[in-house]
Coordinates of C-alpha atoms and ligand atoms in Angstrom, one line a residue:
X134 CA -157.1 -109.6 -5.0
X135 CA -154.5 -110.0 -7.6
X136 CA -155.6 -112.1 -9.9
X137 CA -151.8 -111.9 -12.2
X138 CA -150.9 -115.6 -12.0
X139 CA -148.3 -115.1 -10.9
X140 CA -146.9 -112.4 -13.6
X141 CA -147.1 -109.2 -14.4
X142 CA -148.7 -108.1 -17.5
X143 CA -146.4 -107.3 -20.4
X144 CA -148.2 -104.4 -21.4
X145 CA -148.0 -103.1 -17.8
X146 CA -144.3 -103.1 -17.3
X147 CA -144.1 -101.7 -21.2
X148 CA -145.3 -98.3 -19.6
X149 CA -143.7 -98.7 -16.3
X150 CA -140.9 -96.6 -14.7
X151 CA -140.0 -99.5 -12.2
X152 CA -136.5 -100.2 -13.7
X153 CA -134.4 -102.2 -10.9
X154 CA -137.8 -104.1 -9.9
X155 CA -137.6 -107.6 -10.0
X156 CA -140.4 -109.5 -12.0
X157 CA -141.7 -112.1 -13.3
X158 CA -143.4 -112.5 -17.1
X159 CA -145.5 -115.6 -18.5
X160 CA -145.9 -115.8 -22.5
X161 CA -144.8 -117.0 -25.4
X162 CA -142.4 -117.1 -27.8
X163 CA -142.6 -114.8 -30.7
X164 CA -138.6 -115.1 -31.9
X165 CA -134.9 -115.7 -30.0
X166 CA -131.8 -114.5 -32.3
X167 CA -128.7 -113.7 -30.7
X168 CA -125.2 -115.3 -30.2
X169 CA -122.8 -117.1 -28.7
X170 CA -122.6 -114.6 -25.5
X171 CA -126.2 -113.5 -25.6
X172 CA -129.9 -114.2 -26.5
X173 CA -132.9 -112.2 -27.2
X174 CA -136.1 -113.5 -26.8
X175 CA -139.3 -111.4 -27.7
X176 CA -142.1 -112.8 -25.5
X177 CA -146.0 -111.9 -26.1
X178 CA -148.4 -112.5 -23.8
X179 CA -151.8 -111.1 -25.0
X180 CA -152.1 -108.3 -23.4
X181 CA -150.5 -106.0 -25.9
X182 CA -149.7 -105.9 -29.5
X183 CA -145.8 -105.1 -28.2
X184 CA -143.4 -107.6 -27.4
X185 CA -141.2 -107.8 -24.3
X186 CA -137.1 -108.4 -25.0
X187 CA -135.8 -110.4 -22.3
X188 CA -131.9 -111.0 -22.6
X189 CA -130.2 -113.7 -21.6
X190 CA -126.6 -114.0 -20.6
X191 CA -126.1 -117.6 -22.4
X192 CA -123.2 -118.3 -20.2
X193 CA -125.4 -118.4 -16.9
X194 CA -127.8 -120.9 -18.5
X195 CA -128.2 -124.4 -19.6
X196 CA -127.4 -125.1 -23.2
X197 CA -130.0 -127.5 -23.2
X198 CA -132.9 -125.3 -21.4
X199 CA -131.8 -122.5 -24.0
X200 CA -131.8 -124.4 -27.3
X201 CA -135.8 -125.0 -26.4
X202 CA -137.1 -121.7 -26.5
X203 CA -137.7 -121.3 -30.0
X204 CA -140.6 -119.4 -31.7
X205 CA -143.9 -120.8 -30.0
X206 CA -142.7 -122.0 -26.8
X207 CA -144.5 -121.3 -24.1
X208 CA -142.2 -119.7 -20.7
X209 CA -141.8 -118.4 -17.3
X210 CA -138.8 -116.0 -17.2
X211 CA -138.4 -113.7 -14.3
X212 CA -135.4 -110.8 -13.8
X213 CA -134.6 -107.4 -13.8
X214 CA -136.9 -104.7 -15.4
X215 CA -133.8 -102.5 -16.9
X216 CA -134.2 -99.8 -19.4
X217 CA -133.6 -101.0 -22.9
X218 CA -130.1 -99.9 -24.8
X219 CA -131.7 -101.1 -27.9
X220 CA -134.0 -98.7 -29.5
X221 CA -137.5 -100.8 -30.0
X222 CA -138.5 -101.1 -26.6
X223 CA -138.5 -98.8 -23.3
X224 CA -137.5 -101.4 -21.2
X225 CA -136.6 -105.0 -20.9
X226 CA -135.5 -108.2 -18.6
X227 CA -132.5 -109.5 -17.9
X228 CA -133.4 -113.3 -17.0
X229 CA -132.3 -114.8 -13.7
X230 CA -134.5 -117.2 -14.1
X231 CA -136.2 -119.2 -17.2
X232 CA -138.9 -121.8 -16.9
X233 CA -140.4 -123.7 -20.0
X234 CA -143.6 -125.1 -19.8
X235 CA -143.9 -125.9 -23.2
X236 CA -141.9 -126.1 -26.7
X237 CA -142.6 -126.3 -29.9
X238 CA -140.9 -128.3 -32.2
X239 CA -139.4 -126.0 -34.7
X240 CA -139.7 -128.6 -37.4
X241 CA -143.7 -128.7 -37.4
X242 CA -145.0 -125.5 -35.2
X243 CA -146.7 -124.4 -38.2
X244 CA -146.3 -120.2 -37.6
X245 CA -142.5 -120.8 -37.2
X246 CA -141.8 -118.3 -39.9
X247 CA -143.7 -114.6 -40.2
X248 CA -146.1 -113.8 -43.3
X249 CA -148.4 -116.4 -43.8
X250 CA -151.4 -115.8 -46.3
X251 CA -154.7 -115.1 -44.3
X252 CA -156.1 -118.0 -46.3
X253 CA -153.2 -120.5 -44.9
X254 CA -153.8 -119.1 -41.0
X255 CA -158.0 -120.1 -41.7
X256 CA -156.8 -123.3 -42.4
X257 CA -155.4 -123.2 -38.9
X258 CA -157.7 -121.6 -37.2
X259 CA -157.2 -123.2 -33.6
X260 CA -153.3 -121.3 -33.7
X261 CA -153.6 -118.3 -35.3
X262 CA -155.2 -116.6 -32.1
X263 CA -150.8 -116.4 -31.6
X264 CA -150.8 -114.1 -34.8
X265 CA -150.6 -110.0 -34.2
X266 CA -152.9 -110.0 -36.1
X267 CA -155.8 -112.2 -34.8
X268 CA -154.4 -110.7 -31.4
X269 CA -155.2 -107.1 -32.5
X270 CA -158.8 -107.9 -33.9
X271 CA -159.7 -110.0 -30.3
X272 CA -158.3 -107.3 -28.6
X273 CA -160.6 -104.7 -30.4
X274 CA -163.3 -107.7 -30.5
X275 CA -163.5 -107.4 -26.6
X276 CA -163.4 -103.7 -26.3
X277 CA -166.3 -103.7 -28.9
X278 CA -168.2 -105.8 -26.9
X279 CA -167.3 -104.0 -24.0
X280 CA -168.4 -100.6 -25.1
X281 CA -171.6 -102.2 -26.8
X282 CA -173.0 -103.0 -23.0
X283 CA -171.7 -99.8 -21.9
X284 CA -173.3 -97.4 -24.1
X285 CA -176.7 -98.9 -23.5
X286 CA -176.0 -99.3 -19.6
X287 CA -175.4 -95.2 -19.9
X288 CA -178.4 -94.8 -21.8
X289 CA -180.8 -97.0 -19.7
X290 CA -181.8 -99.8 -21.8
X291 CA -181.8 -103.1 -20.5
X292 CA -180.2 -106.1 -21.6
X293 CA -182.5 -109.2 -22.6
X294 CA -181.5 -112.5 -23.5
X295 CA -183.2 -113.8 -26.5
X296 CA -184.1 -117.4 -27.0
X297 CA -181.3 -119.2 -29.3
X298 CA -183.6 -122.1 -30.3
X299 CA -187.1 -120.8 -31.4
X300 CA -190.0 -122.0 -33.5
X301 CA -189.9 -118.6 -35.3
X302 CA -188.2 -117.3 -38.2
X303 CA -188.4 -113.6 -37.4
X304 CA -187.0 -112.4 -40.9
X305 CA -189.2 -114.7 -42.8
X306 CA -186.7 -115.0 -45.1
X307 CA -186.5 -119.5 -44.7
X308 CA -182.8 -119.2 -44.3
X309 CA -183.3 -121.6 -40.7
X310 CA -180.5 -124.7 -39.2
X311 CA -183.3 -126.9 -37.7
X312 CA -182.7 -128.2 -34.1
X313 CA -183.7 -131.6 -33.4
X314 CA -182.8 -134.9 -31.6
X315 CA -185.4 -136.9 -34.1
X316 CA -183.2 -139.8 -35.2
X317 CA -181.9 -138.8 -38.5
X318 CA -182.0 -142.9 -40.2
X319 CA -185.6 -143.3 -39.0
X320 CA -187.8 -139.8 -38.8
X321 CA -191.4 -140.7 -37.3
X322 CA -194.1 -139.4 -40.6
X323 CA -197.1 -138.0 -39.8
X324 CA -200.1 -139.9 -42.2
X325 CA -199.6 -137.5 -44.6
X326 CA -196.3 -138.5 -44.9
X327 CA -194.4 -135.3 -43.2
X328 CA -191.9 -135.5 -40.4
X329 CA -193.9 -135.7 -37.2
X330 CA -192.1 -133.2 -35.0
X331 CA -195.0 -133.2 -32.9
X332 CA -192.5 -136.7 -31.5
X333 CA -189.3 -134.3 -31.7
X334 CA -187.6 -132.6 -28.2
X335 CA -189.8 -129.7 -27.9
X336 CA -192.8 -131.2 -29.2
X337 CA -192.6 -128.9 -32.3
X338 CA -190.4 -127.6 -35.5
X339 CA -187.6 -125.5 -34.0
X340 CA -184.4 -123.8 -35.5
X341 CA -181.5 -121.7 -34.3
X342 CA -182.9 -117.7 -34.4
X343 CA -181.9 -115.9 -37.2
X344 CA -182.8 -112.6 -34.9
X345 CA -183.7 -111.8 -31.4
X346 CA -185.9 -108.8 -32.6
X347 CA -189.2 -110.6 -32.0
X348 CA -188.4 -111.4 -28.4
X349 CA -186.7 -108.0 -28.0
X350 CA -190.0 -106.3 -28.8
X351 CA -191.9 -108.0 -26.1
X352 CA -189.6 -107.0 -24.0
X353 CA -189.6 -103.3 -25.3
X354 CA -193.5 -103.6 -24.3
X355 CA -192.9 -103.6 -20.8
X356 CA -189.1 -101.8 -19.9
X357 CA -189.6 -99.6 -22.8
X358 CA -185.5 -100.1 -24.1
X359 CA -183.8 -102.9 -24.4
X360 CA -181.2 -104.3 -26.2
X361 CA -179.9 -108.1 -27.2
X362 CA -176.6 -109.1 -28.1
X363 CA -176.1 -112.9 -28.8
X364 CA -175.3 -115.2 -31.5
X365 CA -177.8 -115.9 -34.5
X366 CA -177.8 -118.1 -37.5
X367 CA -178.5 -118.3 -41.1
X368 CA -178.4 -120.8 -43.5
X369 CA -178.0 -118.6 -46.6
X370 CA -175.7 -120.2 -48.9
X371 CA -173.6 -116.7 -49.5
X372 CA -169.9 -116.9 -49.7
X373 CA -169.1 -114.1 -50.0
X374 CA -166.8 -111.5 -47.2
X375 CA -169.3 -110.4 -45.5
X376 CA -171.5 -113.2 -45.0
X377 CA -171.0 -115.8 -42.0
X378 CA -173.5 -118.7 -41.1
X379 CA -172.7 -117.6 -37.5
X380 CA -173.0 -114.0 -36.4
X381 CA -173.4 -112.3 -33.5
X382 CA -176.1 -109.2 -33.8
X383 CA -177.0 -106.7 -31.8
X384 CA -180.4 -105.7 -31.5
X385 CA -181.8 -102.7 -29.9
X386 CA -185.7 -101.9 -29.6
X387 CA -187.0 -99.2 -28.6
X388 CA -190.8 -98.4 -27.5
X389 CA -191.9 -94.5 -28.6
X390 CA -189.5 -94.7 -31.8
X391 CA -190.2 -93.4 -34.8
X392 CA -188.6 -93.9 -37.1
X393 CA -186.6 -90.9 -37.2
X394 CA -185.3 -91.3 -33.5
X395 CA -184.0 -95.1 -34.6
X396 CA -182.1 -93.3 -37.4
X397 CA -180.6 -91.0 -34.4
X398 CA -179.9 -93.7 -32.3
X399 CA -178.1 -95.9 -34.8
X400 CA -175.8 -93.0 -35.8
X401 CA -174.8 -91.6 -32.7
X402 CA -174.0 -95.8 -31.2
X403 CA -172.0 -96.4 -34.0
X404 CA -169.6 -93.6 -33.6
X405 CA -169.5 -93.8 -29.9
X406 CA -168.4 -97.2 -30.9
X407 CA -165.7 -96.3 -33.5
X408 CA -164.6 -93.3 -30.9
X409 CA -164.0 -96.1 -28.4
X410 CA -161.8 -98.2 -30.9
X411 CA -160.0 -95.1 -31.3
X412 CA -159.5 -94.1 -27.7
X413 CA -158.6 -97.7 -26.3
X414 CA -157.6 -99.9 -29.7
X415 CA -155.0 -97.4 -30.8
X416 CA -152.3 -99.6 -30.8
X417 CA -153.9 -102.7 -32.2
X418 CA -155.8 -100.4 -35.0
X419 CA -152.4 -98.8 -35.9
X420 CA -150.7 -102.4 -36.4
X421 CA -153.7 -103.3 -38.5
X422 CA -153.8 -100.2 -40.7
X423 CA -150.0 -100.2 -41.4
X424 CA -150.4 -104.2 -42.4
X425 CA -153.6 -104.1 -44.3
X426 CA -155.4 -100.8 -44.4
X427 CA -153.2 -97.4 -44.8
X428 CA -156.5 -95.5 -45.1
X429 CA -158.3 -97.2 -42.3
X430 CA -157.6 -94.8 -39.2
X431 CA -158.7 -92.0 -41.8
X432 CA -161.5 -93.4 -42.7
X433 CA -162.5 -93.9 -39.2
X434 CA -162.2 -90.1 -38.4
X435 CA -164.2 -89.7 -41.5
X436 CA -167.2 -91.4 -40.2
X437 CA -167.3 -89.7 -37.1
X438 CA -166.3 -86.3 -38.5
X439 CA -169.5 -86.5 -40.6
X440 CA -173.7 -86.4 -40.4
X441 CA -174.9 -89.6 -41.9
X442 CA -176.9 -88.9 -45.1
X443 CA -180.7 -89.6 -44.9
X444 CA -181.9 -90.5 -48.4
X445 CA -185.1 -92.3 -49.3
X446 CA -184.7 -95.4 -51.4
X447 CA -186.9 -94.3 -54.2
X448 CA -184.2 -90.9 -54.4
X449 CA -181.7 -93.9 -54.1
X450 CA -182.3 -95.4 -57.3
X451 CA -183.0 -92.6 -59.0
X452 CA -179.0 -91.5 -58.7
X453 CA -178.2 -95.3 -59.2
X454 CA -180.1 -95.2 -62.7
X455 CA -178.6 -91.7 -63.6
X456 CA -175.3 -92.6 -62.7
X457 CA -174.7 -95.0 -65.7
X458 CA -172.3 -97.3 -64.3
X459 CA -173.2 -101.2 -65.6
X460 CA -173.9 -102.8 -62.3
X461 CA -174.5 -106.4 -62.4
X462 CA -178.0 -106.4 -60.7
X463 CA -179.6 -104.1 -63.3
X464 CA -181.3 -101.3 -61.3
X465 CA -185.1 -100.6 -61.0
X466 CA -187.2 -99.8 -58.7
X467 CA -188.7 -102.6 -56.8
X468 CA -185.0 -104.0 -56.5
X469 CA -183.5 -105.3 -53.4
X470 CA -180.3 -103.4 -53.3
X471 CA -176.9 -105.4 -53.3
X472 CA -173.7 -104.6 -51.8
X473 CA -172.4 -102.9 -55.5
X474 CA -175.5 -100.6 -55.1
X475 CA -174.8 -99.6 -51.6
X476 CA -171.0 -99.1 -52.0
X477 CA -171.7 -96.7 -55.5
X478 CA -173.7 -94.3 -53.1
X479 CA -171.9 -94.8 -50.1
X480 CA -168.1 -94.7 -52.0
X481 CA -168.8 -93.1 -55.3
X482 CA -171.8 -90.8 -55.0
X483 CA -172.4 -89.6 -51.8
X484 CA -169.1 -90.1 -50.2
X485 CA -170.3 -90.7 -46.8
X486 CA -172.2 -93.3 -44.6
X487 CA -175.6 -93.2 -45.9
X488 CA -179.3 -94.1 -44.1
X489 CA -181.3 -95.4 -46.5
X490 CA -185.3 -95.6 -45.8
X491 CA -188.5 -96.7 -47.5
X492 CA -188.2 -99.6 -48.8
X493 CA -190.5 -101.4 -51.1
X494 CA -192.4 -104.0 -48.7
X495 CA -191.7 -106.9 -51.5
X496 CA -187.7 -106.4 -50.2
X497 CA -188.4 -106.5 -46.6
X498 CA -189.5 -108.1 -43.7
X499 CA -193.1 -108.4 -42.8
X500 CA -193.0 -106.7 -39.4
X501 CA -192.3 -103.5 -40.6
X502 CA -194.2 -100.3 -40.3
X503 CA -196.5 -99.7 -44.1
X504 CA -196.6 -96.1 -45.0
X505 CA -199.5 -94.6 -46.6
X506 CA -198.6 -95.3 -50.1
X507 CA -199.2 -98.8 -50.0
X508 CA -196.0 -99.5 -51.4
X509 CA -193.0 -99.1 -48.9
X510 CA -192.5 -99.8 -45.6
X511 CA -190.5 -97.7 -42.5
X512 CA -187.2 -99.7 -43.2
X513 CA -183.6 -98.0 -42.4
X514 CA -180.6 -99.2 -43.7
X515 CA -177.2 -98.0 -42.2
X516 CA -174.7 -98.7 -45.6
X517 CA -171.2 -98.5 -44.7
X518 CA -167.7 -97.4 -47.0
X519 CA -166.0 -100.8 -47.7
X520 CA -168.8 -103.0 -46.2
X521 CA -172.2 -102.2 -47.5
X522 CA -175.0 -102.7 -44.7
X523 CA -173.7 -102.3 -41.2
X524 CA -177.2 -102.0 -39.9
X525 CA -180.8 -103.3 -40.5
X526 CA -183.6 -102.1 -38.6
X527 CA -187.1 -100.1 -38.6
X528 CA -189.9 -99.0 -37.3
X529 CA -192.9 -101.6 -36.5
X530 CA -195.9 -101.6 -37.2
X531 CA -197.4 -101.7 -34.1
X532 CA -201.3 -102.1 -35.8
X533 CA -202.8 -105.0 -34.9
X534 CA -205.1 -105.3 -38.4
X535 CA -202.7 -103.9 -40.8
X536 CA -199.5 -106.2 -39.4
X537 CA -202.4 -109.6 -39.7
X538 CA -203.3 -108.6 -43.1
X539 CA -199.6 -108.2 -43.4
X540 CA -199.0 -111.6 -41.7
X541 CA -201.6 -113.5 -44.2
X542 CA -200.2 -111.7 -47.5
X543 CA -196.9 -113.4 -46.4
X544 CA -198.7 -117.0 -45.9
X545 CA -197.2 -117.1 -42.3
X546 CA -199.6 -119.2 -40.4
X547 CA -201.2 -117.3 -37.2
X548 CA -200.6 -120.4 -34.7
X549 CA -196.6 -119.5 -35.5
X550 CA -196.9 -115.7 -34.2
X551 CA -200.1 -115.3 -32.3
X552 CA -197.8 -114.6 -29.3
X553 CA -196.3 -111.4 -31.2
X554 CA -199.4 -110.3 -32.8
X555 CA -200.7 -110.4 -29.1
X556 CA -198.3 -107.3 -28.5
X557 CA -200.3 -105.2 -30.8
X558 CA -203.7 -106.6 -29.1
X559 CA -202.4 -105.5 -25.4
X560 CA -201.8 -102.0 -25.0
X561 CA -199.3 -101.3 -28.5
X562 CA -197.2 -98.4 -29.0
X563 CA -195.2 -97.3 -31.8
X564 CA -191.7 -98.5 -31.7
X565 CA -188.5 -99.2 -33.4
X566 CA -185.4 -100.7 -33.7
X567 CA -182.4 -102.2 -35.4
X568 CA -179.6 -105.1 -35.3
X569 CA -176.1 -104.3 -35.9
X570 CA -174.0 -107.1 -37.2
X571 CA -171.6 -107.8 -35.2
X572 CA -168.4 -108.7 -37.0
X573 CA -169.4 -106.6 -40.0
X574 CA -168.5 -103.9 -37.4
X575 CA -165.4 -105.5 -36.7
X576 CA -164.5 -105.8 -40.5
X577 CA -165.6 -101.8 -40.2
X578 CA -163.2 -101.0 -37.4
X579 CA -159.8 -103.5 -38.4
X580 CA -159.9 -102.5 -41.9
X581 CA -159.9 -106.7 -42.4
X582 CA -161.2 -107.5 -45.8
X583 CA -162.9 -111.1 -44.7
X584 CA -165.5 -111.8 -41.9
X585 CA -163.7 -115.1 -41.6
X586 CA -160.7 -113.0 -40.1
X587 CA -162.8 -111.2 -37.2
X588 CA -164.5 -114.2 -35.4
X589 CA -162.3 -116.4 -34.2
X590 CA -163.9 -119.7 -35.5
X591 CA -165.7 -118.7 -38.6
X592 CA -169.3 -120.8 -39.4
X593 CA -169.4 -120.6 -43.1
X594 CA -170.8 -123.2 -45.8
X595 CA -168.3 -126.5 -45.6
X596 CA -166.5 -124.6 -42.8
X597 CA -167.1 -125.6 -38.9
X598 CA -163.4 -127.6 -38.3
X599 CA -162.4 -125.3 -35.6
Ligands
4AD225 O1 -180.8 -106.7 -41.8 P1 -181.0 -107.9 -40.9 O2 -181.3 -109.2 -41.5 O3 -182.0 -107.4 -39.8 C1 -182.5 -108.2 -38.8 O4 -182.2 -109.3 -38.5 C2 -183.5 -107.4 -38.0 N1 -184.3 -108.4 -37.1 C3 -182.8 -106.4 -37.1 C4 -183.6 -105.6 -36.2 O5 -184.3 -104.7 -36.7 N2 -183.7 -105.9 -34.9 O6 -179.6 -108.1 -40.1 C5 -179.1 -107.1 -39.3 C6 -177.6 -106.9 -39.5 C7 -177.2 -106.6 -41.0 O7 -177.3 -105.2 -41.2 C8 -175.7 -107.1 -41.0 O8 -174.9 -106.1 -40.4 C9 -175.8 -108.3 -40.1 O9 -176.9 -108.2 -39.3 N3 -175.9 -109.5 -40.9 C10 -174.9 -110.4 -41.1 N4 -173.6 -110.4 -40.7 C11 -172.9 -111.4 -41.0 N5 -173.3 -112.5 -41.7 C12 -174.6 -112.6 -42.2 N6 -175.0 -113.6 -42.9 C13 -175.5 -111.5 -41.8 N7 -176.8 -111.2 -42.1 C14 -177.0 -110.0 -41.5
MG226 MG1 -180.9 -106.3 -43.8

């Protein structure tokens, strides 16, 4: 089956040696110049970052068919596949035929004109998918995604699908969008004067997951490796570039772990992921680097050329406070790091992606694997050059007594996890596992600067229009 709808892929006939074929191409308008005699039009059509020229010999055509074609129109235009004279393309069309399925008015298509401001093409989020740019980053977004599933395929996890609303906030840290169909003017109150979910959908409090890891471990319980890739959701009121209400994560889990062998696991997936960008994006990352990021396809080598430092966090804020640069979070130990911390080792001091582990058990989550000191927990961070945290994972702590104590410290009530803690009561085993983010790989691999501009329709506080 063909599938082509009729056309043939731009990108296809941009490598093809079938000049004198006749065919037929479906996009849309990028620009038309030309004059009296002659036209140009260079048509996109997703598949590639390149345009096609189709030329038209004005006299052959309608005047009035012609004069709508303008930037943004949408057309069928079928001809000869000729090698190009002109020196930007390999080849191009000579129309026979043009169909228009639909203009846009010049006067109020708003990307008429080249070089808008990132900020202006937020604003109009439900066009700019028609930009280069957002066509490069969905482009690599897909392959991404693509080579996410295949890496675990080839390594034998399995992929699990993780409950999007849950009763659970698996990283304890409150930052939860509730999900209810209570009615909003006229909540039902218990006698103590509290909402009475018990009357709500699902019979209790739920909220949109902030992580699948919870699940992901009961499934790690029985098929040993799995994986989940889906959307989660925090309320945290950050606005900052790296910080979306509405993320997609990938979370990996991994029975027989240490901690150690997550560290191995998170380094060697994401360079198989930044070698894939590289061997199938190469087009879409060059366009990128030359409009945004001159370093960027360097600094992609660089990560893959390189081991991953492994430094413990207590060794991390020792070069922090002997560095003597005036940070704005004033370093100590006991503090939970912030992007400016990260980025001095990762950019200034070490020069290199780092792994950072041990982590005070005030800064983390409360599933996490204690160490014998009492005082830090089996935590990994994967810290990134430009982004900060790429990864958060760790090894669990698979004790039953410890992880309740644990569970009681933290004032989470036993009714709210009893199914999780029962993983450590049936047949436990060490285990591990982290959760990439999802765009803040994409920011990684375009070279953008904001996390708005790698999800197509960015969740961020005052911000769900689109
Ligand atoms: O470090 P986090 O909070 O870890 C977890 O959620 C664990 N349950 C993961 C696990 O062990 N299975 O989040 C993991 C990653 C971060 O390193 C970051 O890349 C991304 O998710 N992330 C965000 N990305 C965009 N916007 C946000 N608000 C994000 N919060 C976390
Ligand atoms: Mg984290």
């Amino acid at each position: 089956m063909k599938l082509s709808g009729g056309r043939t892929k731009i990108a296809q006939l941009l490598q093809s040696e079938a000049t004198g074929d006749q065919v037929t191409v479906k996009g849309w308008v990028r620009t038309k110049r030309g004059n009296k005699n002659v036209a140009f039009i260079a048509l996109n059509d997703g598949s590639t970052i390149h345009n096609l020229q189709i030329v038209v010999d004005v006299a052959r055509f309608d005047e009035e068919l012609l004069k709508q074609i303008t930037t943004g129109a949408c057309i069928r235009a079928s001809g000869k596949l000729v090698e190009s004279m002109g020196s930007g393309q390999p080849v191009e069309i000579q129309a026979s035929e043009i169909e228009i399925y639909g203009t846009a008015d010049p006067e109020e298509y708003p990307l008429q004109k080249k070089g808008h401001t990132l900020e202006f093409l937020r604003e109009i989020a439900h066009l700019r998918p028609r930009t280069n740019t957002f066509g490069a980053v969905m482009r690599i977004s897909h392959a991404m995604g693509y080579a996410i599933h295949k890496y675990f395929n080839d390594h034998g996890f399995y992929y699990l699908h993780s409950p999007i609303i849950t009763g659970s906030d698996a990283e304890g840290a409150g930052q939860m969008f509730t999900v209810t169909t209570l009615d909003l003017e006229n909540l039902p109150k218990t006698e103590e004067e509290e909402v009475d979910f018990s009357q709500d959908f699902f019979g209790k409090h739920t909220n949109l997951t902030v992580s699948g890891q919870l699940e992901a471990e009961l499934g790690a319980m029985a098929l040993a490796q799995v994986y989940t890739f889906g959307p989660t959701f925090r309320s945290e009121n950050s606005n900052t570039p790296r910080h979306l209400a509405e993320f997609w994560m990938i979370e990996p889990e991994v029975a027989f772990f240490e901690i150690e062998d997550n560290m191995d696991l998170a380094e060697d997936f994401i360079k198989y992921l930044i070698r894939y960008a590289l061997d199938h994006c190469a087009d879409d990352i060059a366009f990128l680097s030359k409009m945004y990021d001159p370093e960027l396809i360097d600094r992609l080598h660089f990560v893959l050329e390189h081991d991953f430092v492994r430094l413990e966090y207590t060794e991390g804020i020792e070069i922090l406070m002997k560095s003597g640069k005036k940070f704005e979070f004033p370093v100590s130990w006991g503090l939970d790091l912030q992007s400016e911390h990260e980025r001095f080792l990762v950019e200034n001091h070490f020069k290199k992606p780092v792994i950072l582990t041990n982590y005070p058990k005030e800064t983390k989550a409360f599933y996490m694997k204690q160490n014998e000191d009492g005082k830090t927990v089996r935590a990994m961070d994967v810290l990134f050059p430009k982004i900060g945290e790429i990864i958060g994972g760790s090894q669990r702590e698979e004790n039953l007594e410890k992880l309740r104590t644990r569970v009681q410290e933290l004032g989470i009530p036993e009714k709210d996890v009893w199914w999780y803690l029962d993983t450590r009561r049936f047949g436990t085993a060490p285990h591990s596992g982290f959760g990439l983010g999802f765009e803040r790989l994409l920011l990684f691999v375009t070279g953008m600067a904001n996390i708005r501009d790698v999800i197509p329709f960015p969740r961020t506080p005052k911000n769900a229009e689109f």
